[in-house]
Amino acid sequence: MQIDGATSVYGIIGDPVAHSLSPLMQNAAFAAKNIPAVYVAFHVASTGLAAAVAGLRSLGVKGANVTIPHKESVCPFLDAIDSSAELIGAVNTIVNTAGQLVGYNTDGLGLLRSLKADLNVTLNATSEVIILGAGGAARAAVVALAQQGVRSITILNRSEHRAQALVARYSGVFPQVTFRALNFNSGLPNTHGGVAGGGFNDDSTSNCKQLTNFLKKCHLIVNSTSIGLSGESFNVLPWEDVNKKAVVFDMIYAAQPTPLVSAATTAGFFACDGLGMLAAQGEAAFELWTGQCVDGLMRAALEQHVAVMASC
Ligand code: NDP
């Protein structure tokens, strides 16, 4: 691609950001669509965030993704925030229209698209979902799944107060959904309580029973914790208690297979990692910036990259 005076600039701001696969997949999409644009990684420390956002505006950077640790803290610096991103409390995509910066969050849409494409999941008013984790990615998942009108969302988190905070935040917004919070440690019977990421303790029998109950009827388990990011094992779920028809979605994509996908498939469950979600949230951002659909293109670019890396 020729870079000249008419080339538009897009990018991702984060810290760290050099590892990001977004430049790879976004540049593949701009090239495929013959759009004269380049997408780069901007390493922005928290202390420089306000200046970086002002810089997007003054330099006419047309759009940006936002990643860890700025997804929440970027919000006050924007001119407007889309209603779903507002509900999530985090922005992963900024659209710059003539100097007006509007924040969106495409993580939830990415999750829904990947659930459909990779696991053939259709959510409805009978769907019972378990979400592991209560961070930013969990909030995006909760909002997306609740907007689909699922019957229940049970949030399991190591720090139970964070799971409870999500239940308190969203039960009023989505009254048709039954929300529950459990300590991640709490539901795990001792016999299955293998340490994952070093954070799981024993807990009371009543909480074990509660989790067993939810596992027996759940249709979907979503991992939004960072367990597995560094290859740590994920041997904490009592698979024999899980509904045989449940499917497992792991937002982690650092390894093929991820520790959770490996454990789930060994136990006989249909499971996928977060590569499809990564591609789909990127495609949704691209659609916001350009109005053009690139269905499957970013996924193909990522898979090609993963294959090359695996062969090295
Ligand atoms: P946060 O830091 O906001 O949340 C991390 C979550 O993981 C918290 O619930 C935390 O629990 C839990 N956790 C971390 N370490 C452990 C551990 N050792 N044992 C138990 N629980 C643990 O991160 P995000 O929500 O932003 O992201 C979470 C993961 O999702 C990341 O790995 C990220 O890469 C991935 N992700 C993937 C996307 C994709 O497109 N595939 C999109 C967005 C995120 P606690 O509250 O107790 O600290």
Short mmCIF file of C-alpha atoms and ligand atoms in Angstrom, two decimals:
data_model
loop_
_atom_site.label_atom_id
_atom_site.label_comp_id
_atom_site.label_asym_id
_atom_site.label_seq_id
_atom_site.Cartn_x
_atom_site.Cartn_y
_atom_site.Cartn_z
CA MET A 1 0.00 0.00 0.00
CA GLN A 2 1.24 3.46 -0.86
CA ILE A 3 1.23 5.93 2.01
CA ASP A 4 0.73 9.50 0.88
CA GLY A 5 -0.90 12.75 1.91
CA ALA A 6 -4.36 11.27 1.57
CA THR A 7 -3.77 8.25 3.79
CA SER A 8 -6.06 8.10 6.81
CA VAL A 9 -4.73 6.99 10.19
CA TYR A 10 -6.41 4.60 12.63
CA GLY A 11 -4.87 2.92 15.64
CA ILE A 12 -5.06 1.22 19.00
CA ILE A 13 -4.09 2.79 22.31
CA GLY A 14 -2.99 0.60 25.18
CA ASP A 15 -0.20 -0.22 27.62
CA PRO A 16 1.32 -2.63 26.72
CA VAL A 17 0.23 -2.70 23.09
CA ALA A 18 3.12 -4.05 21.02
CA HIS A 19 1.67 -7.58 21.26
CA SER A 20 -1.71 -6.51 19.83
CA LEU A 21 -3.00 -8.41 16.80
CA SER A 22 -5.32 -5.53 15.85
CA PRO A 23 -2.85 -3.85 13.43
CA LEU A 24 -2.49 -7.15 11.57
CA MET A 25 -6.21 -7.73 11.10
CA GLN A 26 -7.30 -4.10 10.61
CA ASN A 27 -4.62 -3.43 7.98
CA ALA A 28 -5.66 -6.64 6.19
CA ALA A 29 -9.22 -5.28 6.07
CA PHE A 30 -8.20 -1.82 4.81
CA ALA A 31 -6.12 -3.45 2.09
CA ALA A 32 -8.89 -5.87 1.08
CA LYS A 33 -11.37 -2.99 0.82
CA ASN A 34 -8.89 -0.72 -1.04
CA ILE A 35 -9.28 1.95 1.61
CA PRO A 36 -6.24 4.28 1.76
CA ALA A 37 -5.64 3.94 5.49
CA VAL A 38 -3.07 2.64 7.90
CA TYR A 39 -3.67 1.24 11.40
CA VAL A 40 -0.91 1.52 14.00
CA ALA A 41 -0.29 0.75 17.68
CA PHE A 42 0.06 3.73 20.04
CA HIS A 43 1.77 2.90 23.33
CA VAL A 44 0.05 5.24 25.78
CA ALA A 45 0.74 5.23 29.53
CA SER A 46 -2.12 6.16 31.87
CA THR A 47 -0.50 9.51 32.61
CA GLY A 48 -0.62 10.36 28.91
CA LEU A 49 -4.17 9.23 28.16
CA ALA A 50 -5.86 12.67 28.18
CA ALA A 51 -3.19 14.09 25.85
CA ALA A 52 -3.39 11.02 23.59
CA VAL A 53 -7.16 11.39 23.19
CA ALA A 54 -6.78 15.12 22.49
CA GLY A 55 -4.12 14.10 19.95
CA LEU A 56 -6.57 11.78 18.15
CA ARG A 57 -8.87 14.77 17.75
CA SER A 58 -6.27 17.34 16.70
CA LEU A 59 -4.37 15.03 14.34
CA GLY A 60 -7.56 13.79 12.72
CA VAL A 61 -6.99 10.13 13.56
CA LYS A 62 -10.23 8.75 12.18
CA GLY A 63 -10.76 5.94 14.60
CA ALA A 64 -9.11 4.02 17.38
CA ASN A 65 -9.44 0.90 19.43
CA VAL A 66 -8.79 1.08 23.14
CA THR A 67 -7.30 -1.76 25.13
CA ILE A 68 -6.04 -2.55 28.63
CA PRO A 69 -5.74 -0.50 30.84
CA HIS A 70 -7.65 2.40 29.27
CA LYS A 71 -11.07 0.97 28.37
CA GLU A 72 -12.77 2.52 31.41
CA SER A 73 -10.56 5.54 32.03
CA VAL A 74 -10.91 6.84 28.45
CA CYS A 75 -14.65 7.51 28.87
CA PRO A 76 -14.47 11.00 30.47
CA PHE A 77 -12.29 12.27 27.61
CA LEU A 78 -14.82 11.49 24.87
CA ASP A 79 -17.60 13.73 23.54
CA ALA A 80 -20.31 11.06 23.64
CA ILE A 81 -20.69 7.39 24.50
CA ASP A 82 -23.01 4.91 22.86
CA SER A 83 -25.70 3.54 25.19
CA SER A 84 -24.36 -0.04 25.33
CA ALA A 85 -20.82 1.18 26.05
CA GLU A 86 -22.29 3.42 28.75
CA LEU A 87 -24.00 0.40 30.31
CA ILE A 88 -20.78 -1.61 30.16
CA GLY A 89 -18.82 1.34 31.52
CA ALA A 90 -16.02 0.79 29.01
CA VAL A 91 -15.11 1.77 25.47
CA ASN A 92 -13.03 -0.31 23.05
CA THR A 93 -13.70 1.71 19.88
CA ILE A 94 -13.61 5.45 19.19
CA VAL A 95 -15.09 7.01 16.06
CA ASN A 96 -13.82 10.48 15.15
CA THR A 97 -16.37 12.38 13.12
CA ALA A 98 -15.10 15.89 12.34
CA GLY A 99 -13.44 16.16 15.73
CA GLN A 100 -16.33 14.65 17.70
CA LEU A 101 -15.12 11.52 19.48
CA VAL A 102 -17.82 8.93 20.16
CA GLY A 103 -17.08 5.78 22.17
CA TYR A 104 -18.51 2.34 21.48
CA ASN A 105 -17.92 -1.13 22.85
CA THR A 106 -17.85 -3.94 20.28
CA ASP A 107 -16.66 -6.71 22.65
CA GLY A 108 -20.21 -7.88 23.40
CA LEU A 109 -21.15 -7.98 19.73
CA GLY A 110 -17.90 -9.83 19.05
CA LEU A 111 -18.86 -12.41 21.67
CA LEU A 112 -22.36 -12.88 20.22
CA ARG A 113 -21.06 -13.21 16.67
CA SER A 114 -18.43 -15.75 17.71
CA LEU A 115 -20.93 -17.73 19.79
CA LYS A 116 -23.09 -18.05 16.67
CA ALA A 117 -20.27 -18.69 14.19
CA ASP A 118 -18.05 -20.95 16.29
CA LEU A 119 -20.46 -22.75 18.61
CA ASN A 120 -23.78 -22.32 16.78
CA VAL A 121 -25.29 -20.86 19.95
CA THR A 122 -28.69 -19.21 19.70
CA LEU A 123 -29.69 -17.46 22.91
CA ASN A 124 -33.27 -17.05 24.04
CA ALA A 125 -35.47 -16.68 27.10
CA THR A 126 -34.66 -20.22 28.24
CA SER A 127 -30.86 -19.81 28.14
CA GLU A 128 -29.01 -20.21 31.44
CA VAL A 129 -25.50 -18.76 31.39
CA ILE A 130 -22.52 -18.94 33.74
CA ILE A 131 -19.86 -16.24 33.42
CA LEU A 132 -16.48 -16.73 35.07
CA GLY A 133 -14.95 -13.36 35.96
CA ALA A 134 -16.28 -9.92 36.82
CA GLY A 135 -13.93 -7.51 35.06
CA GLY A 136 -14.45 -5.34 31.99
CA ALA A 137 -14.83 -8.25 29.57
CA ALA A 138 -17.42 -9.81 31.90
CA ARG A 139 -19.44 -6.58 31.89
CA ALA A 140 -19.46 -6.55 28.08
CA ALA A 141 -20.60 -10.19 28.12
CA VAL A 142 -23.30 -9.57 30.72
CA VAL A 143 -24.78 -6.64 28.79
CA ALA A 144 -24.67 -8.48 25.44
CA LEU A 145 -26.21 -11.66 26.84
CA ALA A 146 -28.84 -9.80 28.87
CA GLN A 147 -29.79 -7.79 25.77
CA GLN A 148 -30.41 -11.16 24.07
CA GLY A 149 -32.99 -11.85 26.78
CA VAL A 150 -31.39 -14.90 28.41
CA ARG A 151 -33.17 -16.35 31.43
CA SER A 152 -30.32 -16.26 33.92
CA ILE A 153 -26.74 -15.11 34.34
CA THR A 154 -24.66 -16.52 37.21
CA ILE A 155 -21.42 -14.62 37.73
CA LEU A 156 -18.57 -16.48 39.43
CA ASN A 157 -15.58 -14.47 40.54
CA ARG A 158 -12.55 -14.88 42.75
CA SER A 159 -13.39 -11.57 44.46
CA GLU A 160 -17.06 -12.15 45.16
CA HIS A 161 -17.80 -8.48 45.88
CA ARG A 162 -17.02 -7.66 42.24
CA ALA A 163 -19.52 -10.26 41.06
CA GLN A 164 -22.07 -8.87 43.50
CA ALA A 165 -21.43 -5.36 42.20
CA LEU A 166 -22.28 -6.53 38.68
CA VAL A 167 -25.48 -8.17 39.90
CA ALA A 168 -26.44 -4.98 41.73
CA ARG A 169 -25.62 -2.88 38.64
CA TYR A 170 -27.50 -4.94 36.07
CA SER A 171 -30.49 -6.54 37.80
CA GLY A 172 -32.41 -3.27 37.72
CA VAL A 173 -31.52 -2.65 34.07
CA PHE A 174 -32.51 -6.15 32.92
CA PRO A 175 -35.36 -7.19 35.24
CA GLN A 176 -36.29 -10.18 33.03
CA VAL A 177 -32.89 -11.79 33.71
CA THR A 178 -32.20 -13.63 36.97
CA PHE A 179 -28.75 -12.60 38.16
CA ARG A 180 -26.70 -14.43 40.79
CA ALA A 181 -23.20 -13.92 42.20
CA LEU A 182 -20.98 -16.64 43.61
CA ASN A 183 -17.44 -16.77 44.81
CA PHE A 184 -15.39 -18.61 42.19
CA ASN A 185 -13.83 -20.64 44.95
CA SER A 186 -17.11 -21.30 46.63
CA GLY A 187 -18.72 -23.67 44.22
CA LEU A 188 -15.76 -25.89 43.66
CA PRO A 189 -15.87 -29.19 45.49
CA ASN A 190 -12.57 -30.03 47.16
CA THR A 191 -12.10 -33.04 44.94
CA HIS A 192 -12.07 -30.78 41.88
CA GLY A 193 -10.47 -27.82 43.52
CA GLY A 194 -7.23 -27.90 41.59
CA VAL A 195 -5.44 -24.62 41.72
CA ALA A 196 -5.75 -22.52 38.59
CA GLY A 197 -3.82 -19.32 38.55
CA GLY A 198 -3.20 -19.91 42.23
CA GLY A 199 -6.48 -18.38 43.34
CA PHE A 200 -8.90 -21.09 44.40
CA ASN A 201 -9.71 -22.07 47.96
CA ASP A 202 -12.05 -24.51 49.58
CA ASP A 203 -15.48 -23.34 50.56
CA SER A 204 -18.78 -24.21 52.14
CA THR A 205 -20.91 -27.18 51.18
CA SER A 206 -23.98 -25.03 50.57
CA ASN A 207 -22.17 -22.94 47.99
CA CYS A 208 -20.88 -26.10 46.33
CA LYS A 209 -24.45 -27.32 46.07
CA GLN A 210 -25.59 -24.02 44.59
CA LEU A 211 -22.94 -24.14 41.89
CA THR A 212 -23.63 -27.80 41.13
CA ASN A 213 -27.25 -26.84 40.67
CA PHE A 214 -26.43 -24.05 38.21
CA LEU A 215 -23.92 -26.22 36.33
CA LYS A 216 -26.53 -28.95 35.87
CA LYS A 217 -28.90 -26.65 34.02
CA CYS A 218 -26.54 -24.19 32.33
CA HIS A 219 -26.40 -23.98 28.52
CA LEU A 220 -23.34 -21.80 28.18
CA ILE A 221 -20.18 -21.22 30.25
CA VAL A 222 -18.15 -18.11 29.33
CA ASN A 223 -14.66 -17.58 30.73
CA SER A 224 -13.85 -13.89 30.98
CA THR A 225 -11.07 -14.28 33.54
CA SER A 226 -7.47 -14.03 32.47
CA ILE A 227 -6.80 -17.62 33.63
CA GLY A 228 -5.01 -19.42 30.83
CA LEU A 229 -3.35 -16.30 29.47
CA SER A 230 0.03 -17.60 30.63
CA GLY A 231 -0.75 -21.25 30.05
CA GLU A 232 -1.84 -21.99 33.63
CA SER A 233 -4.15 -24.99 33.94
CA PHE A 234 -7.91 -24.65 34.18
CA ASN A 235 -8.90 -27.75 36.10
CA VAL A 236 -11.41 -26.19 38.43
CA LEU A 237 -14.77 -27.10 36.94
CA PRO A 238 -16.44 -30.34 38.03
CA TRP A 239 -17.23 -31.37 34.47
CA GLU A 240 -19.34 -34.38 35.50
CA ASP A 241 -21.83 -31.93 37.05
CA VAL A 242 -22.14 -29.77 33.93
CA ASN A 243 -25.21 -30.10 31.70
CA LYS A 244 -24.09 -32.42 28.87
CA LYS A 245 -25.59 -30.00 26.32
CA ALA A 246 -23.67 -26.99 27.61
CA VAL A 247 -21.04 -25.32 25.43
CA VAL A 248 -17.94 -23.52 26.64
CA PHE A 249 -16.59 -20.20 25.42
CA ASP A 250 -13.10 -19.06 26.47
CA MET A 251 -12.23 -15.41 25.77
CA ILE A 252 -8.54 -16.34 26.01
CA TYR A 253 -6.79 -16.96 22.68
CA ALA A 254 -3.15 -17.04 23.77
CA ALA A 255 -2.66 -20.74 22.98
CA GLN A 256 -4.25 -23.29 20.65
CA PRO A 257 -5.94 -24.93 22.41
CA THR A 258 -6.30 -22.76 25.51
CA PRO A 259 -6.17 -24.61 28.85
CA LEU A 260 -9.96 -24.26 29.29
CA VAL A 261 -10.77 -25.40 25.75
CA SER A 262 -8.46 -28.35 26.26
CA ALA A 263 -10.12 -29.31 29.58
CA ALA A 264 -13.64 -28.84 28.19
CA THR A 265 -13.10 -30.84 25.01
CA THR A 266 -11.36 -33.62 26.95
CA ALA A 267 -14.48 -33.77 29.12
CA GLY A 268 -16.60 -34.06 25.96
CA PHE A 269 -17.88 -30.50 25.61
CA PHE A 270 -18.08 -28.35 22.50
CA ALA A 271 -15.76 -25.38 23.15
CA CYS A 272 -14.00 -22.51 21.42
CA ASP A 273 -11.39 -19.91 22.28
CA GLY A 274 -11.49 -16.12 21.96
CA LEU A 275 -9.89 -15.77 18.52
CA GLY A 276 -13.28 -15.52 16.82
CA MET A 277 -14.40 -12.88 19.33
CA LEU A 278 -11.21 -10.89 18.77
CA ALA A 279 -11.82 -10.93 15.02
CA ALA A 280 -15.53 -10.15 15.34
CA GLN A 281 -15.05 -7.19 17.71
CA GLY A 282 -12.46 -5.84 15.26
CA GLU A 283 -14.80 -6.33 12.31
CA ALA A 284 -17.55 -4.50 14.21
CA ALA A 285 -15.15 -1.60 14.87
CA PHE A 286 -14.18 -1.53 11.18
CA GLU A 287 -17.88 -1.35 10.26
CA LEU A 288 -18.33 1.63 12.59
CA TRP A 289 -15.38 3.46 11.00
CA THR A 290 -15.99 2.66 7.34
CA GLY A 291 -19.58 1.44 7.02
CA GLN A 292 -18.16 -1.63 5.30
CA CYS A 293 -18.66 -5.24 6.28
CA VAL A 294 -15.64 -7.57 6.31
CA ASP A 295 -17.25 -10.76 7.56
CA GLY A 296 -14.65 -13.47 8.18
CA LEU A 297 -11.74 -11.49 6.75
CA MET A 298 -10.09 -10.66 10.08
CA ARG A 299 -10.61 -14.20 11.33
CA ALA A 300 -8.80 -15.50 8.24
CA ALA A 301 -5.93 -13.02 8.79
CA LEU A 302 -5.61 -14.11 12.44
CA GLU A 303 -5.70 -17.81 11.60
CA GLN A 304 -3.02 -17.36 8.98
CA HIS A 305 -0.88 -15.53 11.55
CA VAL A 306 -1.46 -18.24 14.19
CA ALA A 307 -0.52 -20.95 11.68
CA VAL A 308 2.69 -19.15 10.75
CA MET A 309 3.58 -18.66 14.41
CA ALA A 310 2.89 -22.34 15.16
CA SER A 311 5.19 -23.42 12.35
CA CYS A 312 8.09 -21.28 13.60
P1 NDP B 1 -9.94 -7.53 34.07
O1 NDP B 1 -8.59 -7.34 34.64
O2 NDP B 1 -10.92 -6.42 34.12
O3 NDP B 1 -10.62 -8.82 34.81
C1 NDP B 1 -9.89 -9.99 35.04
C2 NDP B 1 -10.80 -11.06 35.66
O4 NDP B 1 -10.04 -12.27 35.80
C3 NDP B 1 -11.30 -10.68 37.06
O5 NDP B 1 -12.59 -11.21 37.23
C4 NDP B 1 -10.29 -11.41 37.96
O6 NDP B 1 -10.81 -11.74 39.25
C5 NDP B 1 -10.08 -12.68 37.17
N1 NDP B 1 -8.80 -13.33 37.50
C6 NDP B 1 -7.57 -12.91 37.14
N2 NDP B 1 -6.64 -13.77 37.61
C7 NDP B 1 -7.30 -14.74 38.28
C8 NDP B 1 -6.91 -15.91 38.99
N3 NDP B 1 -5.63 -16.24 39.11
N4 NDP B 1 -7.85 -16.68 39.55
C9 NDP B 1 -9.16 -16.35 39.43
N5 NDP B 1 -9.60 -15.26 38.78
C10 NDP B 1 -8.69 -14.46 38.21
O7 NDP B 1 -9.70 -8.03 32.58
P2 NDP B 1 -10.75 -8.02 31.37
O8 NDP B 1 -12.09 -8.35 31.92
O9 NDP B 1 -10.60 -6.79 30.58
O10 NDP B 1 -10.20 -9.20 30.46
C11 NDP B 1 -10.24 -10.54 30.92
C12 NDP B 1 -9.66 -11.47 29.87
O11 NDP B 1 -10.49 -11.49 28.72
C13 NDP B 1 -8.26 -11.04 29.41
O12 NDP B 1 -7.42 -12.16 29.42
C14 NDP B 1 -8.48 -10.55 28.01
O13 NDP B 1 -7.36 -10.83 27.18
C15 NDP B 1 -9.69 -11.34 27.57
N6 NDP B 1 -10.45 -10.63 26.55
C16 NDP B 1 -10.59 -11.22 25.31
C17 NDP B 1 -11.28 -10.57 24.32
C18 NDP B 1 -11.40 -11.23 22.98
O14 NDP B 1 -11.74 -10.54 22.01
N7 NDP B 1 -11.19 -12.53 22.88
C19 NDP B 1 -11.89 -9.25 24.52
C20 NDP B 1 -11.71 -8.73 25.87
C21 NDP B 1 -11.00 -9.41 26.82
P3 NDP B 1 -10.74 -10.67 40.45
O15 NDP B 1 -11.90 -9.75 40.27
O16 NDP B 1 -10.86 -11.51 41.66
O17 NDP B 1 -9.41 -9.99 40.34
#
